[in-house]
Short mmCIF file of C-alpha atoms and ligand atoms in Angstrom, two decimals:
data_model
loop_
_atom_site.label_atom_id
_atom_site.label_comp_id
_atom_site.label_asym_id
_atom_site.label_seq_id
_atom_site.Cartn_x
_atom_site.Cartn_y
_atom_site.Cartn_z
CA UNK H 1 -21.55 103.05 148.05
CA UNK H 2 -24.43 103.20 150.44
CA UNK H 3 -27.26 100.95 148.90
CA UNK H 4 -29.96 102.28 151.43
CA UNK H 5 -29.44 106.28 150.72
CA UNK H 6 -28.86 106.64 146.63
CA UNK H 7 -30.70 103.89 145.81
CA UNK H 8 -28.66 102.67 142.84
CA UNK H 9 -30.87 100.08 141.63
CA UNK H 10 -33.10 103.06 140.19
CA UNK H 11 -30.23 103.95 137.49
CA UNK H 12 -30.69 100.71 136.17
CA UNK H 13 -32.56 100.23 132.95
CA UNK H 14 -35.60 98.58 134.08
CA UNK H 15 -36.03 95.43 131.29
CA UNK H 16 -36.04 93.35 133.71
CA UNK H 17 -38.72 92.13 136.46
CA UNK H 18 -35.98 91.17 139.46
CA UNK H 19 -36.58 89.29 142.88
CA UNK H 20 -35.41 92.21 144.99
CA UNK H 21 -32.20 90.55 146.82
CA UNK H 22 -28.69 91.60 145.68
CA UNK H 23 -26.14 88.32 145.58
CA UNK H 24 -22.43 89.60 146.79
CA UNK H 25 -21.44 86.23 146.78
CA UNK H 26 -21.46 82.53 145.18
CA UNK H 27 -19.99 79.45 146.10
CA UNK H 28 -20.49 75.83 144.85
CA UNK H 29 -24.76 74.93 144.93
CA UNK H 30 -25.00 78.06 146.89
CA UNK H 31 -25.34 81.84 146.50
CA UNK H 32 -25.65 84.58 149.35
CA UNK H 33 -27.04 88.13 149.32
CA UNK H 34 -25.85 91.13 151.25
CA UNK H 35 -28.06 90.66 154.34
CA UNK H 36 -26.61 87.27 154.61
CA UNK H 37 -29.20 84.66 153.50
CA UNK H 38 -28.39 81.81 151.97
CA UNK H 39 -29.43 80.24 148.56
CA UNK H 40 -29.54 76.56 147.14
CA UNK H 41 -29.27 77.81 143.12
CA UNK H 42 -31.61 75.55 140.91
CA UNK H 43 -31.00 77.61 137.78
CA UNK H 44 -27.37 77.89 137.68
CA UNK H 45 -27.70 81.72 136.41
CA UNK H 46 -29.83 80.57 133.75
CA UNK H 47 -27.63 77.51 132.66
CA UNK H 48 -24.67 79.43 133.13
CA UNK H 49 -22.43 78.12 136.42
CA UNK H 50 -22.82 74.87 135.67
CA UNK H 51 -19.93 73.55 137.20
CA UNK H 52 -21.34 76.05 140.38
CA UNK H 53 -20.40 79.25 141.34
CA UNK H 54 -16.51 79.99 141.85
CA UNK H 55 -15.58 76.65 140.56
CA UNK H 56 -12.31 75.96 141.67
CA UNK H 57 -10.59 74.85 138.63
CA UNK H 58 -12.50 78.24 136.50
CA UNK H 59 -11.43 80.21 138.97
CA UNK H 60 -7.56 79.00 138.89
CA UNK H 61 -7.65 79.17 135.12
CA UNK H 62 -8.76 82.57 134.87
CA UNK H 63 -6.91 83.81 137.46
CA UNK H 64 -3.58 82.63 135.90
CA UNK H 65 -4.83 83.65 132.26
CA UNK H 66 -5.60 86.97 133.77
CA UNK H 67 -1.66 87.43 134.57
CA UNK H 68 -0.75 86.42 131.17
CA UNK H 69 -2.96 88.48 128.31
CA UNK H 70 -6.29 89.70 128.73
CA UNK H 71 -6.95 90.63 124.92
CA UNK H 72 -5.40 90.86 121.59
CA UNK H 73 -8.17 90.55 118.80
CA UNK H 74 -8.71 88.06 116.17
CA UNK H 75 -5.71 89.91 114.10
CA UNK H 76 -3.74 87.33 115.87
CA UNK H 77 -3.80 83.67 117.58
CA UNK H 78 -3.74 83.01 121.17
CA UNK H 79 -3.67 79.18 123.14
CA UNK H 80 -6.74 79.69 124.96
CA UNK H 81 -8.56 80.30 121.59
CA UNK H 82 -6.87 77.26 119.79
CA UNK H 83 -7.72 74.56 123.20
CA UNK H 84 -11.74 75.55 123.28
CA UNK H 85 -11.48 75.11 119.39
CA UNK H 86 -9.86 71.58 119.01
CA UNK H 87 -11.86 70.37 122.23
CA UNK H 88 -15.13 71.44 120.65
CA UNK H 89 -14.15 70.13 117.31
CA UNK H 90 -12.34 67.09 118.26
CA UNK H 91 -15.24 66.41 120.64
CA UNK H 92 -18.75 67.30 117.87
CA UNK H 93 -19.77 66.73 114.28
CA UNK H 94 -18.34 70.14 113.97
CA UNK H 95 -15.45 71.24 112.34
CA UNK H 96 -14.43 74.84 112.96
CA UNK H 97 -15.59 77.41 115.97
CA UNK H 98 -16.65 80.87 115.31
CA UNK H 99 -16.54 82.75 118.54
CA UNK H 100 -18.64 85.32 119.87
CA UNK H 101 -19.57 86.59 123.26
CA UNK H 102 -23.33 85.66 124.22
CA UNK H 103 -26.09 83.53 122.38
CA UNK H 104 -27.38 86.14 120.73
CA UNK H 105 -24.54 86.99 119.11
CA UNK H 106 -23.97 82.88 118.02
CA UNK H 107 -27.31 82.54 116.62
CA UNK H 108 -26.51 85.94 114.54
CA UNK H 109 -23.80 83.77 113.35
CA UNK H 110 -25.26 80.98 112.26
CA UNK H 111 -28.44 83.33 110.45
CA UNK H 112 -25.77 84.71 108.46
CA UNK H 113 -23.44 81.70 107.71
CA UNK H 114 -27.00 80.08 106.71
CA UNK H 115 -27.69 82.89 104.61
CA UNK H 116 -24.98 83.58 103.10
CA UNK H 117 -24.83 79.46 102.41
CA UNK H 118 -28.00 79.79 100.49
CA UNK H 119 -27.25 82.69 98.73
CA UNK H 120 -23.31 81.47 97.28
CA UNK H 121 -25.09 77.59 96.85
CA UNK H 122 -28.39 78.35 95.68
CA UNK H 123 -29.15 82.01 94.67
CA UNK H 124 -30.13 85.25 96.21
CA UNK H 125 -33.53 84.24 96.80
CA UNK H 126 -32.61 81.30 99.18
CA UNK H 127 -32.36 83.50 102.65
CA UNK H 128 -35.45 82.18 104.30
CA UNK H 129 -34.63 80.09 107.93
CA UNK H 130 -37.86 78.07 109.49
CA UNK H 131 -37.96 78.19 113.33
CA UNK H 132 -40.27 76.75 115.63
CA UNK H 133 -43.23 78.42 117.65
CA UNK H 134 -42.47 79.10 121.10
CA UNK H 135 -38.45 78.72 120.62
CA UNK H 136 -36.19 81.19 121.83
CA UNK H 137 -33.23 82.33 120.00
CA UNK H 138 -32.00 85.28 121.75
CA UNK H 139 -32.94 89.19 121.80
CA UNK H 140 -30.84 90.81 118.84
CA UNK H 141 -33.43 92.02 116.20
CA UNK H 142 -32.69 88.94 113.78
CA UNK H 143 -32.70 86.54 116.74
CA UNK H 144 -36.39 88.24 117.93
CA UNK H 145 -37.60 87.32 114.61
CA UNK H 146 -35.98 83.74 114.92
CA UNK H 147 -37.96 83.33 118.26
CA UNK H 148 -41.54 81.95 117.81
CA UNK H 149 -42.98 83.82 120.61
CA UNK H 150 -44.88 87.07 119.20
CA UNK H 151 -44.28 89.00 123.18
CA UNK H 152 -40.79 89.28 122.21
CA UNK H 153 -41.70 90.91 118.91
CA UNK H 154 -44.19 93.46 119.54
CA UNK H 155 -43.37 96.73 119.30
CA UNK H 156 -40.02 96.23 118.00
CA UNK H 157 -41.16 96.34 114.32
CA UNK H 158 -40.62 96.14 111.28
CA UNK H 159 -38.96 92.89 111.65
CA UNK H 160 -36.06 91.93 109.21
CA UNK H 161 -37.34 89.18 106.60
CA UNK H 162 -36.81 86.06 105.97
CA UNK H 163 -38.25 84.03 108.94
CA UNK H 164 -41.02 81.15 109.01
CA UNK H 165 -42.64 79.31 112.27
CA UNK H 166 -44.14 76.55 112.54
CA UNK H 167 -45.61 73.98 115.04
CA UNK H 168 -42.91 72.03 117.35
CA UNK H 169 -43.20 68.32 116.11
CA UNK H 170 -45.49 68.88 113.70
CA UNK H 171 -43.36 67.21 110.47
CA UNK H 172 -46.37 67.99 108.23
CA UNK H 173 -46.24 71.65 108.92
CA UNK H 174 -42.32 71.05 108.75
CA UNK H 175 -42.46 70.10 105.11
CA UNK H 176 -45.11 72.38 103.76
CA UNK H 177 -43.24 75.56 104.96
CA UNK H 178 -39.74 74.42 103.34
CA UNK H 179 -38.95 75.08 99.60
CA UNK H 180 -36.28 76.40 97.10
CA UNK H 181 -35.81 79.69 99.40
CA UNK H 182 -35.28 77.71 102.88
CA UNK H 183 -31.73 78.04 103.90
CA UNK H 184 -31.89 76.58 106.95
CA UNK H 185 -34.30 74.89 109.30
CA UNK H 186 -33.13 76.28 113.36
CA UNK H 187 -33.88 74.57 116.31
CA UNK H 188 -33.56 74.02 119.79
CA UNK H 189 -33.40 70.18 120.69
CA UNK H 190 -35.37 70.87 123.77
CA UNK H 191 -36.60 74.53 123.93
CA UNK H 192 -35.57 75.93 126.97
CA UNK H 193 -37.43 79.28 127.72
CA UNK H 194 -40.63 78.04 125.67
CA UNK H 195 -41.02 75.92 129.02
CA UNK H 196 -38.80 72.54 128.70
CA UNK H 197 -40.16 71.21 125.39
CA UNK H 198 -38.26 68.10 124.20
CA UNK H 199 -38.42 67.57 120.38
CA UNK H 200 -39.35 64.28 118.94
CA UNK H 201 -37.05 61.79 117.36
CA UNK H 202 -39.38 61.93 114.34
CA UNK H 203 -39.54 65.71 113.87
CA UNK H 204 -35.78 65.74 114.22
CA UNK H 205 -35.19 63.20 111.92
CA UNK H 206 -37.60 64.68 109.36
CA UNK H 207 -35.65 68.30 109.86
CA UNK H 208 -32.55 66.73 108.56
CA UNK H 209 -34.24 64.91 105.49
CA UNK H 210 -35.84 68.37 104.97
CA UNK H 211 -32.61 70.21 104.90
CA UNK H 212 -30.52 67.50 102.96
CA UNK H 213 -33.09 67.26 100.31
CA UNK H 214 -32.98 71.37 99.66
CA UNK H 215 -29.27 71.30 100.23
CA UNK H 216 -29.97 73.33 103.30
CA UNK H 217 -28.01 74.05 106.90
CA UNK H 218 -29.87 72.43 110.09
CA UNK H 219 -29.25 74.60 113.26
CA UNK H 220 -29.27 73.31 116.37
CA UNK H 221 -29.34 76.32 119.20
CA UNK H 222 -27.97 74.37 122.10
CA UNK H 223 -27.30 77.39 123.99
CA UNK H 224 -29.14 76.34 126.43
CA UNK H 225 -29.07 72.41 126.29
CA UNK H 226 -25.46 72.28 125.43
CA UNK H 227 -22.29 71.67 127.30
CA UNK H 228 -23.55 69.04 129.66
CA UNK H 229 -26.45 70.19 130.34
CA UNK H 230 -28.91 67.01 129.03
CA UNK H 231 -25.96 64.53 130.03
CA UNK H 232 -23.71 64.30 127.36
CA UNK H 233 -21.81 66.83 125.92
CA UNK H 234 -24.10 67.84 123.52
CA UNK H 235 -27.90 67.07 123.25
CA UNK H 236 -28.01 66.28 119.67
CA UNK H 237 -25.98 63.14 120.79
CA UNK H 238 -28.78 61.89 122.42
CA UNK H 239 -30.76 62.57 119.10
CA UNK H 240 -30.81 60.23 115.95
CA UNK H 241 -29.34 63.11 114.06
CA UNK H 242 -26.15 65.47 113.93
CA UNK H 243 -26.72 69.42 112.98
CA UNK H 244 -24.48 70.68 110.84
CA UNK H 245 -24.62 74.18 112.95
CA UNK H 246 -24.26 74.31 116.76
CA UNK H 247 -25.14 77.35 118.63
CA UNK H 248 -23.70 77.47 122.01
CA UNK H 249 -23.15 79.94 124.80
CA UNK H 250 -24.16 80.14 128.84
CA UNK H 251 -22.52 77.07 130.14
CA UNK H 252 -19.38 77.05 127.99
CA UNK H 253 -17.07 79.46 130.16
CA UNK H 254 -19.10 78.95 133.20
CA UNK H 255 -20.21 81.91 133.90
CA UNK H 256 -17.48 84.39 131.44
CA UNK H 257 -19.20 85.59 128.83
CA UNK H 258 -18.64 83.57 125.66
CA UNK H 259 -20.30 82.58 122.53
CA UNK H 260 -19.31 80.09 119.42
CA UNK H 261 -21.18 79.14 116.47
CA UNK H 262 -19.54 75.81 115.76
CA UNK H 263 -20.26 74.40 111.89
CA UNK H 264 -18.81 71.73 109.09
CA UNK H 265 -16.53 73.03 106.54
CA UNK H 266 -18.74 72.76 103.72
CA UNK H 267 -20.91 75.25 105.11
CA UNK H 268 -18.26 77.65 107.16
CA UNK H 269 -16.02 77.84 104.42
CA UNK H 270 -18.82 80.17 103.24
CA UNK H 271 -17.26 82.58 105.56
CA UNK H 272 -14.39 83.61 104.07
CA UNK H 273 -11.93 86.77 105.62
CA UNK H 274 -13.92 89.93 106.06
CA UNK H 275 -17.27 88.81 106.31
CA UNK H 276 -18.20 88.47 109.78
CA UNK H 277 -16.27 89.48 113.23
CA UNK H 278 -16.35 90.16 116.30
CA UNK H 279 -13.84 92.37 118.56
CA UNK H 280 -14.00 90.49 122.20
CA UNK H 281 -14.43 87.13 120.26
CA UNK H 282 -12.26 84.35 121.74
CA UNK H 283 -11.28 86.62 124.30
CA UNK H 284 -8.28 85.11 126.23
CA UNK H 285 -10.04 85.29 129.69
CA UNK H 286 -13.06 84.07 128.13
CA UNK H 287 -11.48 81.08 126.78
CA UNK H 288 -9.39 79.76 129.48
CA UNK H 289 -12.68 79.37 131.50
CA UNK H 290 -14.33 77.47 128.32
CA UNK H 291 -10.99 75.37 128.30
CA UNK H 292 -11.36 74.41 132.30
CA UNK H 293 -15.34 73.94 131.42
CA UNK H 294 -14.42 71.78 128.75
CA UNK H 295 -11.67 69.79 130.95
CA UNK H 296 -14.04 69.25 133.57
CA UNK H 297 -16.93 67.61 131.10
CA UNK H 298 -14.74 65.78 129.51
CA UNK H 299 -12.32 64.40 131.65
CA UNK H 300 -14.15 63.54 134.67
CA UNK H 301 -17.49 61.77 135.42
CA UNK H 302 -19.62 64.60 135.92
CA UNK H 303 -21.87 63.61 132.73
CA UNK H 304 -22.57 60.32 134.43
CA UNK H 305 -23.52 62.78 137.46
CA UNK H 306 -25.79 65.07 135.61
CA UNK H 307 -27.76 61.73 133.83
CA UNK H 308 -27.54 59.90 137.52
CA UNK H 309 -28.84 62.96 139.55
CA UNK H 310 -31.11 64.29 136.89
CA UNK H 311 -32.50 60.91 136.76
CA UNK H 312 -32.98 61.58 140.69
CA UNK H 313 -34.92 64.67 140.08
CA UNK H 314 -37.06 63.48 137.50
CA UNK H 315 -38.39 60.70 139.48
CA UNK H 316 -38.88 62.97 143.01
CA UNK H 317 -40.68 64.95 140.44
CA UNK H 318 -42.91 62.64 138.99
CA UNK H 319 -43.93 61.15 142.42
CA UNK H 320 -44.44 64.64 143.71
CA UNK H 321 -46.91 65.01 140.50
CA UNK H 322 -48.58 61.62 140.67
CA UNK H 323 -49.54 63.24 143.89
CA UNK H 324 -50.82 66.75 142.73
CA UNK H 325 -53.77 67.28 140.98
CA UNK H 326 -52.54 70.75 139.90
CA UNK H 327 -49.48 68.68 138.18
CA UNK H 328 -50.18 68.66 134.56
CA UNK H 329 -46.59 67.03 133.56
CA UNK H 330 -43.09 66.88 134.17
CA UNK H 331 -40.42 67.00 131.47
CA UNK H 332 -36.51 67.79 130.73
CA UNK H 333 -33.83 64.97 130.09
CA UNK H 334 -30.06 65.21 132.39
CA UNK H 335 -30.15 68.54 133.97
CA UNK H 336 -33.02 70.20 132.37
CA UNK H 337 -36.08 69.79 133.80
CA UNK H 338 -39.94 71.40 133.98
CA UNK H 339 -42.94 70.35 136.13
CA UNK H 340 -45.68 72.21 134.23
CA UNK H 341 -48.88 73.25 136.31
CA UNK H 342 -52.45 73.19 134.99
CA UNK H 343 -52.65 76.67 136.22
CA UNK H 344 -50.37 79.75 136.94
CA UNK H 345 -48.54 79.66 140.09
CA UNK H 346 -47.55 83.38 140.22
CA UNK H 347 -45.90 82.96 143.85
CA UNK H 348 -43.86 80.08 143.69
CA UNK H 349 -40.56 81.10 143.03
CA UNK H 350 -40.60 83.96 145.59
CA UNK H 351 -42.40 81.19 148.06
CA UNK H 352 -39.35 78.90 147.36
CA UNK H 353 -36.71 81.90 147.67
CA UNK H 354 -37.91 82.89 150.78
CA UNK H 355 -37.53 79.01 151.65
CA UNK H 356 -33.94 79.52 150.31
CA UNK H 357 -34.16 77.93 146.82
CA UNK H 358 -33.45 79.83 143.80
CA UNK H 359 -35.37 78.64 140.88
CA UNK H 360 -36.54 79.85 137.23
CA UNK H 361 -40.13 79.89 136.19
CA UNK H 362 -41.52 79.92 132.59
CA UNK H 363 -45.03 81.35 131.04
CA UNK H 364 -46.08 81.71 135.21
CA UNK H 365 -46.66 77.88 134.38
CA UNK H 366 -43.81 75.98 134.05
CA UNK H 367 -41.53 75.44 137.03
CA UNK H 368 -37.69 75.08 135.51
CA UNK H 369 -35.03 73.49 137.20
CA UNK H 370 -31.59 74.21 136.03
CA UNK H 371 -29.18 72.87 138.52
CA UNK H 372 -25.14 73.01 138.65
CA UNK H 373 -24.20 69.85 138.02
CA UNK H 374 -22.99 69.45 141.50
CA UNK H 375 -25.76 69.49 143.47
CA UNK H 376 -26.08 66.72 145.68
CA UNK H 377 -28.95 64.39 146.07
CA UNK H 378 -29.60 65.62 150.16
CA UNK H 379 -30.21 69.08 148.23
CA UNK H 380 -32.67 67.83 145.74
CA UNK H 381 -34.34 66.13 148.71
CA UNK H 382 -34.71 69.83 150.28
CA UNK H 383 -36.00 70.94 146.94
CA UNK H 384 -38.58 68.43 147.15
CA UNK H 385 -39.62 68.98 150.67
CA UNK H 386 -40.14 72.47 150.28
CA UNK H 387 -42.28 71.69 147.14
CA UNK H 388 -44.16 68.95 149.42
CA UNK H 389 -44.71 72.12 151.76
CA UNK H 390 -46.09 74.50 148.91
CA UNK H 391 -48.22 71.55 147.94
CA UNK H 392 -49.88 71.41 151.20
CA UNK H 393 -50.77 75.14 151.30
CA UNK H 394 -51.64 75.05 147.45
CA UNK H 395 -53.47 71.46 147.27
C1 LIG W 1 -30.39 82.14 126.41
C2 LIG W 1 -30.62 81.66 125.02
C3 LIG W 1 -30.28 82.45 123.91
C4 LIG W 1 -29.74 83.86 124.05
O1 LIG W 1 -28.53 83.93 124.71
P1 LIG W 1 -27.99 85.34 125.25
O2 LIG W 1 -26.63 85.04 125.77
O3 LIG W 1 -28.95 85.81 126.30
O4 LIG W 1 -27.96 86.27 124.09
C5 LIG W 1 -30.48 81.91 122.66
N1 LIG W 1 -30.96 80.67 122.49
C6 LIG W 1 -31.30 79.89 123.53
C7 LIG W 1 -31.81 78.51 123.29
C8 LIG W 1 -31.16 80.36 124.83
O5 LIG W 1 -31.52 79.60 125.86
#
């Protein structure tokens, strides 16, 4: 197909604002487009390639599950299914795995399982979840209503019932929204999209009094923050408290689409035959690149390697900042991490791609950095100089 005649891009639906290159190819840190140029990839696809693009031992796994069986639906058991399972059980406060095939479609999960929780342990009228403002739960219409930001909302109404938002870290606000008809309390341990926002110790901590006292589910959507990504397996580890649903997604095939809604038995037993599904769910493919993801984290140092080089970042961050006036902080914990400006910076990511770095920007505000896991410290210290560089022509 000739690109430059038909102009194929224009049959695409246009939700999304795009950095006009095309990528044909991905490799490690690095990424290349179709006229060639080459791309150190800060985001990781969102969170996504964590281990990098075309990781060896992803590649090999899907590749040989490929040969063996692509599908069979949930009518029957396959291996790759029952591995991701007992590693993500064996290795959480978890213990079973609903799968799905995106975030979305986990945190749909867990709305229901919570719902259906309140209604079989506490009555019909216990359906209501409390999220936080500026979260971000995913784009189905219940997960839009999860998300505290109104801009994905508008226009998309009415909105189903039966969701609350209140203030990040604000326990006050925390306890005067709960009551008999809360059925769960959802959040993400740091909120990703909303612009790198870690959650207190305290507000997590008085979530999970919150929810035991009501006899209610606490969510945690680590779709984002899971699998590595703050430096151990999962971030509520690094938290004084343990969910008793996990949402998880992006990183967990490394780049296959995937989705699980991980939860205890008292709560998932709520979901008995029949009432929820999904057709591609624990797809084979899918699974065997979860099942090398999960090998990888699990069996080799590469959580030391995301605290140790996050750590890295951080710090070449925070100098950069102490040396910025337009700096207002710098956030994130492992591989997660957000240098917030005082004012927009509309042009910096498509200043730093045409420098050759790839990097995600929230609000127009909040730079994001969402490295593989892999990058090396000499291509942090490019990162840096190039944001030195922008510094100097934006001082
Ligand atoms: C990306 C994301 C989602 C949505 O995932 P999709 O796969 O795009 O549906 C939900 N929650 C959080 C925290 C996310 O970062």
């Amino acid at each position: 197909m000739d690109t430059n005649t038909i102009k194929p891009y224009s049959y695409i639906a246009e939700t999304y604002s795009r950095f006009g290159i095309t990528i044909t190819r991905g490799s490690g840190t690095r990424l290349w487009d179709d006229k060639g140029r080459q791309y150190t990839d800060f985001t990781s696809g969102i969170a996504v390639c964590s281990l990098g693009h075309c990781n060896p031992h992803i590649v090999e796994a899907v590749k040989a599950q490929a040969e063996r069986l692509f599908h069979v639906s949930n009518l029957y058991w396959t291996e790759p299914q029952l591995k991701v399972a007992s590693l993500l059980v064996e290795n959480s406060c978890a213990d079973r795995v609903f799968f799905c095939n995106s975030g979305a479609e986990a945190v749909e999960a867990a709305i229901k399982l919570a719902r259906k929780y309140g209604h079989d342990t506490r009555g019909p009228d216990c359906f209501e979840i409390i999220t936080l403002q500026g979260s971000f739960h995913g784009r189905t219409l219940a997960a839009i209503t999860a998300t505290g930001q109104p801009v994905y909302q508008r226009g998309f109404e009415p909105l189903p019932p039966g969701f609350t938002h209140v203030p990040p870290n604000d326990i006050r606000a925390l306890e005067l929204a709960a009551g008999k008809r809360t059925a769960a309390v959802m959040v993400e341990p740091i909120q990703g999209e909303g612009g790198v926002r870690p959650l207190t110790d305290e507000f997590l901590q008085a979530a999970r009094q919150t929810a035991d006292q009501l006899g209610a589910l606490l969510i945690f959507d680590e779709i984002q923050v899971g699998m590595g990504r703050t430096g151990s397996l999962f971030a509520y580890e690094q938290t004084p408290v343990e969910p008793d649903v996990i949402c998880l997604a992006k990183g967990l095939a490394g780049g296959v689409p995937i989705g699980a809604m991980l939860a205890r038995e008292e709560a998932m037993k709520h979901l008995g035959p029949g009432t929820h599904a999904s057709t591609f769910g624990a797809n084979p493919i899918a699974c065997a690149a979860a099942g090398a993801v999960l090998e990888q984290l699990l069996e080799t140092d590469i959580l030391r390697q995301v605290r140790e080089k996050g750590q890295y970042l951080m710090e070449g961050l925070r100098k950069l900042a102490s040396r910025w006036d337009k700096v207002k902080e710098v956030r994130g914990r492992g591989m997660i991490l957000g240098v917030e400006f005082k004012k927009a910076m509309p042009d910096l990511a498509s200043w730093l791609m045409k420098e050759g770095f790839l990097v995600l920007v929230a609000q127009g505000l909040i730079l994001r950095l969402l490295p593989p896991f892999i990058m090396e410290k000499e291509e942090i210290d490019r990162l840096l100089d190039a944001l030195y560089r922008y510094k100097s022509s934006n001082p």
